[in-house]
Coordinates of C-alpha atoms and ligand atoms in Angstrom, one line a residue:
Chain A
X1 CA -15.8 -6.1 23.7
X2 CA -14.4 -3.1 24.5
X3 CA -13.7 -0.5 21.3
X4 CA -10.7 2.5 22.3
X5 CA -9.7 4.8 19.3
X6 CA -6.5 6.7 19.7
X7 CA -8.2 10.3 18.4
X8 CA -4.3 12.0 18.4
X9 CA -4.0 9.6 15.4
X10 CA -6.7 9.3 13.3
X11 CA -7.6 11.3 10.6
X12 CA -10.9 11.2 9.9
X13 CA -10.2 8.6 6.7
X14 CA -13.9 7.3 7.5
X15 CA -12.6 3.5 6.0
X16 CA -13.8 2.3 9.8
X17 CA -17.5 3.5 9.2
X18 CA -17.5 1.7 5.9
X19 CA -16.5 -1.6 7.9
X20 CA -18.7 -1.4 10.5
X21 CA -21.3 1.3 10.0
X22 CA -23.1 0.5 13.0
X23 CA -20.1 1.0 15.1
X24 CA -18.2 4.3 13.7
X25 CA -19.6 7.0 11.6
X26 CA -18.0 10.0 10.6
X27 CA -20.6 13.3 11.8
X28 CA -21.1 16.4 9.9
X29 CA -18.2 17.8 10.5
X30 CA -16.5 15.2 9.1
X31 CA -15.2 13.4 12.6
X32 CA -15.2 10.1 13.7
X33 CA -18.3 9.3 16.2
X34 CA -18.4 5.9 17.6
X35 CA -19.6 3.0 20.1
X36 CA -17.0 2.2 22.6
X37 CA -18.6 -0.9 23.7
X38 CA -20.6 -2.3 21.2
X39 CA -22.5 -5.6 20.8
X40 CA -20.5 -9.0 20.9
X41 CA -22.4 -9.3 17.8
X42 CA -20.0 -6.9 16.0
X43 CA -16.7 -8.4 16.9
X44 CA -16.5 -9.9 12.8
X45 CA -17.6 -5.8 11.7
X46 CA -14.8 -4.0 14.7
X47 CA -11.9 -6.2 13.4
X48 CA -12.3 -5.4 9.6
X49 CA -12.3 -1.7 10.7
X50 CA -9.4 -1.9 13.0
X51 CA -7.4 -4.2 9.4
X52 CA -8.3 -1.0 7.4
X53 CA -7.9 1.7 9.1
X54 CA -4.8 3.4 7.3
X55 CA -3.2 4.5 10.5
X56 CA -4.3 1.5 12.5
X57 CA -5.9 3.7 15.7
X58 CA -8.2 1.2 16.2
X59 CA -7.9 -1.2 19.2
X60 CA -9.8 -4.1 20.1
X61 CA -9.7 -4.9 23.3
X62 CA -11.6 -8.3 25.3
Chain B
X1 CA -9.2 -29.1 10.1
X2 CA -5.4 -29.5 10.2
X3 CA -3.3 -29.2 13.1
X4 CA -0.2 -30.4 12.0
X5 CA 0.3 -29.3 8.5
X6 CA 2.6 -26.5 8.4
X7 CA 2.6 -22.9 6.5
X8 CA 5.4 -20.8 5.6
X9 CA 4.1 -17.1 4.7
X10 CA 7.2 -15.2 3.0
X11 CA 7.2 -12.0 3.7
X12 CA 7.0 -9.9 6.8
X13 CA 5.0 -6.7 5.9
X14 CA 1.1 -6.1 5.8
X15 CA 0.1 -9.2 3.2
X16 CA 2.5 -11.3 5.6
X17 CA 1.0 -10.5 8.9
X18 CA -2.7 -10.8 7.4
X19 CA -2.4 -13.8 6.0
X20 CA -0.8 -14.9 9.2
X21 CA -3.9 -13.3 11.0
X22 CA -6.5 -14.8 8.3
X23 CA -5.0 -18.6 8.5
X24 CA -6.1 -18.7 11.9
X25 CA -9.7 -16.6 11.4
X26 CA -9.9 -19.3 8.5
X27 CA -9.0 -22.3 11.4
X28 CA -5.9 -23.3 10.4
X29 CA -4.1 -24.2 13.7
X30 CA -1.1 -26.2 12.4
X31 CA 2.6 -24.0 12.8
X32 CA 2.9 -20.9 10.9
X33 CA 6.2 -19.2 10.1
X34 CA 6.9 -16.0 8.7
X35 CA 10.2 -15.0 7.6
X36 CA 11.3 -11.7 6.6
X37 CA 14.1 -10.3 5.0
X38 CA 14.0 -6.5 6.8
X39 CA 15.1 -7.2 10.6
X40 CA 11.9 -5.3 11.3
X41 CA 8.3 -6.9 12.5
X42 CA 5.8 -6.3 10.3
X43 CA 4.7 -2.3 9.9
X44 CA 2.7 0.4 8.1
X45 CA 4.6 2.1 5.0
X46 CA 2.4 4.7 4.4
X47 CA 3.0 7.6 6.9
X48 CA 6.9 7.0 5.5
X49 CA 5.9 9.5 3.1
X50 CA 3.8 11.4 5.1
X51 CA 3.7 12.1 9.2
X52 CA 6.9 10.1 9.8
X53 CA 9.2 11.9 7.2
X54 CA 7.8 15.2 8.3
X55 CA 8.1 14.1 12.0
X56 CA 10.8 16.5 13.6
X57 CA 14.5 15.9 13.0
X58 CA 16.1 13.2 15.5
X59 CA 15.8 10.1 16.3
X60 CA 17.1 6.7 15.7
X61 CA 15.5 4.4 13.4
X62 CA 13.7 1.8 16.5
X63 CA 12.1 5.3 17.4
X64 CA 10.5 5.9 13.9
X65 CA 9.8 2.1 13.6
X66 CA 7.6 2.4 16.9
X67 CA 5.5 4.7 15.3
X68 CA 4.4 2.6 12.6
X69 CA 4.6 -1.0 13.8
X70 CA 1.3 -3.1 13.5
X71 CA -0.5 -4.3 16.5
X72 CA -0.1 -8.1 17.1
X73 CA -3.3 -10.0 17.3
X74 CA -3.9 -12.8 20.3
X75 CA -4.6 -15.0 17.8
X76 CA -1.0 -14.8 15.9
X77 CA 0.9 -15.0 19.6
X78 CA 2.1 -18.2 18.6
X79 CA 2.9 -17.6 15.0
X80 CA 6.6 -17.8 14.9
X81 CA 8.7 -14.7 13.3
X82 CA 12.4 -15.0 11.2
X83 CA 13.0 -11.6 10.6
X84 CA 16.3 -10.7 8.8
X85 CA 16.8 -13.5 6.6
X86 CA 15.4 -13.4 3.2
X87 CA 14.6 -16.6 1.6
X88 CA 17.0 -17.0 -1.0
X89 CA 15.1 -20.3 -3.0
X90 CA 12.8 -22.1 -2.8
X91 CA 11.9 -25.9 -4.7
X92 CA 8.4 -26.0 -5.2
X93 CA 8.2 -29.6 -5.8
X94 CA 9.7 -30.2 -2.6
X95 CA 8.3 -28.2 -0.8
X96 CA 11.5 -26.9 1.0
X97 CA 12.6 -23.3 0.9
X98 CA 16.6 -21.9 2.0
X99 CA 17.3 -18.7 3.2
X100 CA 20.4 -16.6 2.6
X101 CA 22.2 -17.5 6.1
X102 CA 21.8 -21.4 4.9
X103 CA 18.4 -22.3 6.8
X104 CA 16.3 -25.0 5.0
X105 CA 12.6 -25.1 5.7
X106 CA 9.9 -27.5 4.8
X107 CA 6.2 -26.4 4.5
X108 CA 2.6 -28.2 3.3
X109 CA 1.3 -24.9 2.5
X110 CA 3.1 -21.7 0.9
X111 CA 2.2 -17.7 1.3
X112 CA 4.2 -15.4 -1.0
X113 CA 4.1 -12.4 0.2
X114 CA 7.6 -10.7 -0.6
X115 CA 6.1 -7.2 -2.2
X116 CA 8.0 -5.2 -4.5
X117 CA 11.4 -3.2 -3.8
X118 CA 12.0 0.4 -5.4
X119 CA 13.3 0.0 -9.1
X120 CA 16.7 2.0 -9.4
X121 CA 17.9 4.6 -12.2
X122 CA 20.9 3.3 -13.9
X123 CA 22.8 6.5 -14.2
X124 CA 26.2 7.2 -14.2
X125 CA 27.5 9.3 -11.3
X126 CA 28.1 9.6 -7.1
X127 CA 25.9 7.4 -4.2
X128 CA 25.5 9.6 -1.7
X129 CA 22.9 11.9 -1.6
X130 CA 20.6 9.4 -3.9
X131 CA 17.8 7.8 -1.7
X132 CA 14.3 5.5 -2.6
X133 CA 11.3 5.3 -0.2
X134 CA 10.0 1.8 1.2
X135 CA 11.8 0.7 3.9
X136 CA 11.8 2.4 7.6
X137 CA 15.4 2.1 6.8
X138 CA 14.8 4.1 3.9
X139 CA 12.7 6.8 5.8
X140 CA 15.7 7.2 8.5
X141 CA 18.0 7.8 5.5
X142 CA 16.3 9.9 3.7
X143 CA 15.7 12.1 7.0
X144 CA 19.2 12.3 8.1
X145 CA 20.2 13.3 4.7
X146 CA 18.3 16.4 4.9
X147 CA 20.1 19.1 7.0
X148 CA 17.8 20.4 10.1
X149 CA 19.4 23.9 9.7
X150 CA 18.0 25.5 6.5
X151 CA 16.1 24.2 3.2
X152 CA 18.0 21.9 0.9
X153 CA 17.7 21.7 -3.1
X154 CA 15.6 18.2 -3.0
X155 CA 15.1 16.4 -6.8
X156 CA 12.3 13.9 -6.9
X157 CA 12.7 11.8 -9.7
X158 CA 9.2 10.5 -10.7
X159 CA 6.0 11.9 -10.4
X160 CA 3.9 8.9 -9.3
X161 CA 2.1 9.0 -5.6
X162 CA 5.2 8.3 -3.5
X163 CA 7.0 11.0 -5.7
X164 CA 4.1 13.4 -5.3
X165 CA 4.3 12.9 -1.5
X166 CA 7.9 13.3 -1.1
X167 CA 7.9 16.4 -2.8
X168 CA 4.6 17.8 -1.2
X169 CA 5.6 16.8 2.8
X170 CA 9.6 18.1 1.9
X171 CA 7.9 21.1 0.4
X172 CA 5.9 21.8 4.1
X173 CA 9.4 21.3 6.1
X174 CA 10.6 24.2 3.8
X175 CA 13.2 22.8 1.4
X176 CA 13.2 23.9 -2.1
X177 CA 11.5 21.3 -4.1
X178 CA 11.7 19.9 -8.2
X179 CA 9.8 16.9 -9.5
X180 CA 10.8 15.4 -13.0
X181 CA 8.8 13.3 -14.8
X182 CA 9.6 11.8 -18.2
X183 CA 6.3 10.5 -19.0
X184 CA 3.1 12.5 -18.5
X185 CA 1.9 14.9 -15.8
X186 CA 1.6 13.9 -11.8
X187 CA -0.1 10.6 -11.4
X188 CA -1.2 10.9 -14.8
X189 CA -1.7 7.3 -15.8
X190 CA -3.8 6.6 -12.6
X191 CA -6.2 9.9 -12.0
X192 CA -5.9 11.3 -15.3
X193 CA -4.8 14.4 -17.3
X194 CA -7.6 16.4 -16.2
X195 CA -7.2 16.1 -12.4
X196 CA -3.4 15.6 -13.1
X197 CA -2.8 19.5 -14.0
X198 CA -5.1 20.4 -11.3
X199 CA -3.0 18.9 -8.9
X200 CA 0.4 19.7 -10.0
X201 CA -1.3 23.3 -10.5
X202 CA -2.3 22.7 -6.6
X203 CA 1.0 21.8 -5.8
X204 CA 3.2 24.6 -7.9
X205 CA 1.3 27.1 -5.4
X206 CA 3.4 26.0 -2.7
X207 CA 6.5 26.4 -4.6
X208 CA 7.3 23.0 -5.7
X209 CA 8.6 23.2 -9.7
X210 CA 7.7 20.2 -11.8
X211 CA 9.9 19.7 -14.9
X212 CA 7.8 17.3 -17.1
X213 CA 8.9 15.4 -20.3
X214 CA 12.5 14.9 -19.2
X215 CA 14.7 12.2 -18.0
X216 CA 17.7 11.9 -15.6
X217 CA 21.0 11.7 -17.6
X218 CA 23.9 11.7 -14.9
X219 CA 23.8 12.8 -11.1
X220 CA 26.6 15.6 -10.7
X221 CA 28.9 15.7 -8.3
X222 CA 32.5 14.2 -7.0
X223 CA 31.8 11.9 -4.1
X224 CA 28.2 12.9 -3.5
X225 CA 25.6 14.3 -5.5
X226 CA 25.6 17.8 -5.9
X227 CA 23.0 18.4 -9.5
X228 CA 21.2 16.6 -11.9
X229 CA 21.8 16.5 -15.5
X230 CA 18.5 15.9 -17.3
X231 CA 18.6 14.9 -21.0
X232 CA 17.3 18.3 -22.1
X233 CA 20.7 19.8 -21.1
X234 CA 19.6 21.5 -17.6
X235 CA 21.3 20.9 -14.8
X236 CA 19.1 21.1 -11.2
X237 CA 20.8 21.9 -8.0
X238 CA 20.2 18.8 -5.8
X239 CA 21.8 18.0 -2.3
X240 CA 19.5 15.1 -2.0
X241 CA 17.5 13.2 -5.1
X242 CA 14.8 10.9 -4.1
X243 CA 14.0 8.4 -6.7
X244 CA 10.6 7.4 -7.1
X245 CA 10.6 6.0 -10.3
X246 CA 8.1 2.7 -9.9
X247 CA 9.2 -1.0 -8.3
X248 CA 10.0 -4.3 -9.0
X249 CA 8.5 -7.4 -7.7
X250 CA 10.6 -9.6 -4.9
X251 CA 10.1 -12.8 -7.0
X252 CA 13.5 -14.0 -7.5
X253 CA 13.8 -16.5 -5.1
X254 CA 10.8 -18.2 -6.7
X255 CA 13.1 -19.2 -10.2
X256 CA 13.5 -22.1 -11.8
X257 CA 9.7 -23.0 -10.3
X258 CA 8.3 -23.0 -13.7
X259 CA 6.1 -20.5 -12.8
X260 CA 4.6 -17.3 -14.5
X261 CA 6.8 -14.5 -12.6
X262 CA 6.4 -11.9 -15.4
X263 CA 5.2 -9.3 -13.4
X264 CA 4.5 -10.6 -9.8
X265 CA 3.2 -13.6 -9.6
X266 CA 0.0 -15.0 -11.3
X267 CA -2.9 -16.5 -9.9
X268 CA -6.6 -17.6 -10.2
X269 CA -9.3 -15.5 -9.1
X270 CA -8.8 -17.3 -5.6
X271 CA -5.0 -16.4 -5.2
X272 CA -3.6 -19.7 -5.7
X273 CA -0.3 -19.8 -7.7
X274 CA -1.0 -21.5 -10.7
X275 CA 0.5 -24.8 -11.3
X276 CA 2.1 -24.5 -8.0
X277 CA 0.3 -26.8 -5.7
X278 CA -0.7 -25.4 -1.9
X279 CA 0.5 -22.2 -2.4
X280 CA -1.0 -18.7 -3.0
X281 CA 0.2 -15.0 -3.1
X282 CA -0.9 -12.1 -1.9
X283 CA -0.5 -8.5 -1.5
X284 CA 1.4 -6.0 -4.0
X285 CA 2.9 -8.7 -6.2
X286 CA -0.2 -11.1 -6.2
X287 CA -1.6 -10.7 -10.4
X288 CA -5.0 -11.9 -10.0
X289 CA -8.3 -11.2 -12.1
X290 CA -10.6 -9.2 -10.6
X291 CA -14.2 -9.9 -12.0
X292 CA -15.8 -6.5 -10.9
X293 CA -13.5 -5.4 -14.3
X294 CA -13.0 -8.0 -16.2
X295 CA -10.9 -11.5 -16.5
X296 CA -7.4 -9.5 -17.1
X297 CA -5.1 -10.6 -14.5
X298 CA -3.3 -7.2 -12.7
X299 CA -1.3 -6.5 -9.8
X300 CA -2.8 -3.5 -7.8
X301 CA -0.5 -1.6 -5.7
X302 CA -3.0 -0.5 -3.0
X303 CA -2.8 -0.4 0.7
X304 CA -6.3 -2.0 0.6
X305 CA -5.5 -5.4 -1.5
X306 CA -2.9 -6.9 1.0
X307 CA -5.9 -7.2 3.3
X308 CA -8.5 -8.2 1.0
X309 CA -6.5 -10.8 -0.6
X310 CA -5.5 -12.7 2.6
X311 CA -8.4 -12.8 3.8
X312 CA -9.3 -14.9 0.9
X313 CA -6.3 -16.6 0.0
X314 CA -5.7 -17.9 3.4
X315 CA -9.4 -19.6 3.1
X316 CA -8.0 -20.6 -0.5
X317 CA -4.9 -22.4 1.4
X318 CA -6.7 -23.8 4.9
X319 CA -8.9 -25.7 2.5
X320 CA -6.2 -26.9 0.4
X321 CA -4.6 -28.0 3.4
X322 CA -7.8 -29.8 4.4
X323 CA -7.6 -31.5 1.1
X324 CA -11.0 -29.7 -0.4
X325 CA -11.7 -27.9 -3.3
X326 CA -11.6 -23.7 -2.7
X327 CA -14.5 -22.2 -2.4
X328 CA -15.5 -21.4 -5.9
X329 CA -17.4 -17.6 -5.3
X330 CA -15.8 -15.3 -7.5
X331 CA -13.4 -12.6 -5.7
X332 CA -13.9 -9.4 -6.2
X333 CA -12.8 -6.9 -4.1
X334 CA -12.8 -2.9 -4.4
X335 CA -9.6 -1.5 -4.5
X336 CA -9.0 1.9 -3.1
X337 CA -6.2 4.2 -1.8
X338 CA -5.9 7.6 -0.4
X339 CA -2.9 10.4 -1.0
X340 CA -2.6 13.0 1.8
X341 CA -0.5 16.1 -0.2
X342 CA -0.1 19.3 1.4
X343 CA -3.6 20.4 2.3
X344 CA -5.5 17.6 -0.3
X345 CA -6.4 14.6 0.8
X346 CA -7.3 12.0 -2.5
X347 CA -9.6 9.1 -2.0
X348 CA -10.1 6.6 -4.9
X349 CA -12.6 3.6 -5.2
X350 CA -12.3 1.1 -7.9
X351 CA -9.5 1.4 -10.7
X352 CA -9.7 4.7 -12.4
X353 CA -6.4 3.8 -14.1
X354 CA -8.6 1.8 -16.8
X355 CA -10.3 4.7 -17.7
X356 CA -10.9 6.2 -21.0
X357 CA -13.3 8.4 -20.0
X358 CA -13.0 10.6 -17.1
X359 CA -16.6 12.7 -15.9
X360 CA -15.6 15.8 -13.2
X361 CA -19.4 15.1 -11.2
X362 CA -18.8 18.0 -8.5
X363 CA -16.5 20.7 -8.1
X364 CA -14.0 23.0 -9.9
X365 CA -10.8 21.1 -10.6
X366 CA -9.5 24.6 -10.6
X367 CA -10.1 24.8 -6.7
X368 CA -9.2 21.1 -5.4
X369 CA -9.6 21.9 -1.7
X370 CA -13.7 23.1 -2.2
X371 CA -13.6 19.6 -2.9
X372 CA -14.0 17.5 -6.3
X373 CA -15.8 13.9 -7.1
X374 CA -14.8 12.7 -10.7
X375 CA -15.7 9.2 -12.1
X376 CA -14.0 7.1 -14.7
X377 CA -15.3 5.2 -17.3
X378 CA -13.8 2.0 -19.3
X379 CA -16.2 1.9 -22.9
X380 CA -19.3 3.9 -20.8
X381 CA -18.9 1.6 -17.6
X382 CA -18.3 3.7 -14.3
X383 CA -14.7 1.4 -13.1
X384 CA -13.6 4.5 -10.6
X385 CA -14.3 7.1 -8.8
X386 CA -11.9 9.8 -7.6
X387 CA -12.8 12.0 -4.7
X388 CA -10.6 15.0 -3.9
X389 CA -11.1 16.6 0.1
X390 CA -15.0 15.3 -0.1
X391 CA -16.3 14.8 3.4
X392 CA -15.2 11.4 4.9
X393 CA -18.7 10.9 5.6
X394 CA -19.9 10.4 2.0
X395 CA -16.9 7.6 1.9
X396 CA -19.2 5.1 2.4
X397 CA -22.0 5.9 -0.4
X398 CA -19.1 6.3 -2.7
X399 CA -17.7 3.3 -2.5
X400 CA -21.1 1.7 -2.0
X401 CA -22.4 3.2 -5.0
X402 CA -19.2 2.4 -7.2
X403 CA -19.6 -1.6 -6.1
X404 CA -23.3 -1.3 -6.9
X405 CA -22.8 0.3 -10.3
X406 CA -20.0 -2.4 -12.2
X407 CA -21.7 -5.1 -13.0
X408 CA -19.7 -9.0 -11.8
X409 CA -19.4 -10.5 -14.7
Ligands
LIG1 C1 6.3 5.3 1.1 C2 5.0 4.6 0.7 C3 3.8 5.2 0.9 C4 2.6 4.6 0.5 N1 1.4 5.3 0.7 C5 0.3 4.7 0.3 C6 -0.9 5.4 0.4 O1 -1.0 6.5 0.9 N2 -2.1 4.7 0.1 C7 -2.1 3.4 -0.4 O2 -3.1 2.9 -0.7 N3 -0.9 2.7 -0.5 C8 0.3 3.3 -0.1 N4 1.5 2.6 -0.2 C9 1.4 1.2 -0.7 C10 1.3 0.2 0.4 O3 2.2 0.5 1.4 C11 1.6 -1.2 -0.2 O4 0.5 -1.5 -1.0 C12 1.8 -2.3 0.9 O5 2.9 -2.0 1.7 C13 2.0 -3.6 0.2 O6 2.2 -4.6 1.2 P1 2.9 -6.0 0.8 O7 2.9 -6.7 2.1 O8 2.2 -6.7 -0.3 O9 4.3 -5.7 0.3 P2 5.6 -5.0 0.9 O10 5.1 -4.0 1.9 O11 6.4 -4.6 -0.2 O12 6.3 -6.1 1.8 C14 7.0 -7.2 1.3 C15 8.0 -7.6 2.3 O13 8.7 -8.8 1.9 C16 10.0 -8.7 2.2 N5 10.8 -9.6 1.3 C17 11.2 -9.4 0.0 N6 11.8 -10.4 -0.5 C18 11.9 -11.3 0.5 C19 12.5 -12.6 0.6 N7 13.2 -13.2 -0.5 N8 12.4 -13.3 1.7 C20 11.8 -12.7 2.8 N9 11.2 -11.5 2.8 C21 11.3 -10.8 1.6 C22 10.4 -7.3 2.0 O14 11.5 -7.0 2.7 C23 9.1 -6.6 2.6 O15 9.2 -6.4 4.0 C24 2.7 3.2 0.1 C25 3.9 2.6 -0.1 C26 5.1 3.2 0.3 C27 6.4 2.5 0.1
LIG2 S1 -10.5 4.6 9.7 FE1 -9.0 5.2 11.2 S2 -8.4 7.2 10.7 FE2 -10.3 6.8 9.6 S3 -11.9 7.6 10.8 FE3 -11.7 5.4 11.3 S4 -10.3 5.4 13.1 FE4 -10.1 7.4 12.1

């Protein structure tokens, strides 16, 4: 599974990281870090945080 | 699990397309229509207050629309769309719907998902020049109306979140901003009066006037608006007036049902329509009781409850459809939403609105954008919690700690 984030439209809303904490967390500085190609394991986590991002910049891809 | 049995979602916004999406997570694999009344597939309304009306000037309405439209899923490639035509009844009993252009449907399984529509002022005077905001439509009119040359006199009627975002996103493209409000401060009756003054105090910096405790008499003006008489005698200067003065709920074509449309459509705690058979409702109009406050059915007009409720009323309906009893574990999800204006982002968790009691935790309210956490309180138990430009990173324990703290009844 293959995670992309378009980074010209989020903003940082941090709802991702609540979704799938393993996945996405927001740093110090209050920006979104995350794990481009995470466990199969995580699919059920990715796709609640790609339903609930506000500005949908999440794509799932494979 | 059914292959054949057929569901009709109504509909085509966010609860449309996630219940769409859910009914197949939940394994229903029979046909699924959704038919929409806007000729638009399904997209995101929020930026329409935000980036996409402050997006530069130009630009046809397909090219705002691509900016917002929702990704489709692989799993909904075969969910059919009828965009354009709203249904116009529906018989219950029958299980047959009609839309407008005269195209009967039959379904096993029903998803009402029709929203709410802007409610209108019943004033006397011109059309032109008076807009709403909830349709891409109403985003492209709304934009055009404003003149790319030099600041126009804009009057928001309402003082709500959509009103409060109008003015504050207008206000940053320059054009000489007044908010009236009949009924209380900004946002009053959701974040309280508190945090209310602080942000219209916040947002009278940037030169936006609030006029509070009046109401809209007449719009001025021969064959488009020119003013606004309010019932206090004033008149405001307005080439444009936006009217964001609350909704109504798209239930119509669900009269003469027998069913409880007083305000949206009620349900059980696992969305299905009562007395209604295989149907359920979701989204903005869905009035359901939410345990983590108590057994009160309400409607919650959050970004966040179209896709909480499908998830669970399309596992309602697939195991209608299969004939079994819905799975009984109480629902009860936390609602939140978040309000970009001007430099202040809001981030609520919970329902502050049924507060009595609201606690400022962290901050100054008197300087909103060092950031501010306040919690509300319904007869000493914590039911929200406000956060005002607090890192994103605490999101999480916020949230966490507000679904921790209410006891589920
Ligand atoms: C400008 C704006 C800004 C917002 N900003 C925020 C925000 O910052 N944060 C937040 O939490 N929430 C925000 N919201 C609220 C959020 O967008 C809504 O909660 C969400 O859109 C509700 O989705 P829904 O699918 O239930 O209803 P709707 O989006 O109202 O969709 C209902 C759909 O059904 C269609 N329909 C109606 N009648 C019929 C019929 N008879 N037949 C067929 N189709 C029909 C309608 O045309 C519509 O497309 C905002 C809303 C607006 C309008
Ligand atoms: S939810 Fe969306 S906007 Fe927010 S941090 Fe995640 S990707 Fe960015």
């Amino acid at each position: 599974m293959k995670v992309i984030v378009d980074l010209a439209l989020c903003q940082d809303h941090g709802q991702c990281a609540i979704a799938a904490p393993e996945v996405f967390q927001i740093n110090d500085e209050g920006h979104l870090e995350y794990d481009a190609t995470p466990d199969e394991a995580m699919r059920e986590y990715v796709e609640e945080a790609a339903d609930v991002c506000p500005v949908q910049a999440i794509l799932v891809e494979g | 699990m059914s292959t054949a049995e057929r569901v009709v979602v109504v509909g085509a916004s966010l609860a449309g397309l996630r219940a769409a999406e859910q009914l197949r997570a939940a394994g229903h694999q029979g046909p699924i229509t959704v038919v929409g009344a806007e000729p638009h597939p399904p997209y995101n309304r929020p930026p329409l207050s935000k980036e996409v009306l402050a997006a530069p000037p130009g630009g046809a309405p397909a090219d705002l629309l691509e900016r917002v439209l929702f990704r489709r899923r692989a799993s909904t490639a075969d969910v059919e769309f009828r965009l354009g035509d709203p249904v116009a009844a529906a018989a219950l009993g029958a299980g047959t719907l009609v839309t407008e252009a005269g195209h009967t449907m039959a379904y096993d399984g029903l998803v009402v998902a029709t929203g709410l529509r802007p409610r209108r002022l019943a004033v006397p005077g011109p059309e032109t020049g008076r807009h709403v905001l909830r349709t891409v439509d109403d985003c492209h009119g709304l934009r055009a109306a404003l003149p790319p040359a030099g600041p126009a006199d804009v009057v928001v009627v309402g003082a709500g979140f959509i009103g409060c975002e109008v003015a504050a996103t207008l206000r940053t493209l320059g054009h000489r901003v007044t908010v009236v409000e009949p009924v209380g401060g900004p946002m009053a009756r959701v974040i309280g009066d508190v945090l209310s003054a602080a942000v219209q105090r916040h947002l009278e910096a940037s030169g936006i006037r609030f006029v509070l405790g009046a109401g809209v008499t007449a719009y001025v003006g021969d064959d488009r608006v020119g003013g606004v008489l309010l019932d206090t005698g004033e008149t405001l200067a307005a080439d444009v007036v936006v009217e964001a003065v609350g909704s109504v709920c798209s239930t119509e074509w669900l009269d003469g049902n027998g069913l409880d449309l007083s305000d949206g459509v009620l349900t059980d705690n696992q969305l299905r329509v009562a007395d209604a058979g295989r149907v359920v409702a979701v989204g903005d109009l869905a009035r359901f009781p939410n345990p983590l406050f108590d057994d009160v059915p309400r409607r919650v007009e959050h970004w966040s409850v179209p896709t909480d409720t499908a998830k669970r009323a399309a596992r309602t309906l697939a195991a209608l459809l299969d004939g079994e009893a819905p799975d009984p574990t109480p629902f009860a999800p936390v609602p939140s939403f978040w309000s970009d204006q001007l430099d202040l982002r809001l981030q609520s968790f919970g329902s502050p609105a049924l507060a009595d009691e609201v606690r400022v935790e962290e901050g100054d309210p008197g300087h909103l954008t060092g950031g501010v956490l306040a919690t509300y309180h319904r007869a000493g138990h914590h039911v929200g919690t406000l956060a005002v430009n607090l890192s994103p990173a605490r999101q999480r324990d916020l949230r966490n700690a507000f679904a921790g703290l209410v006891p589920i009844a």
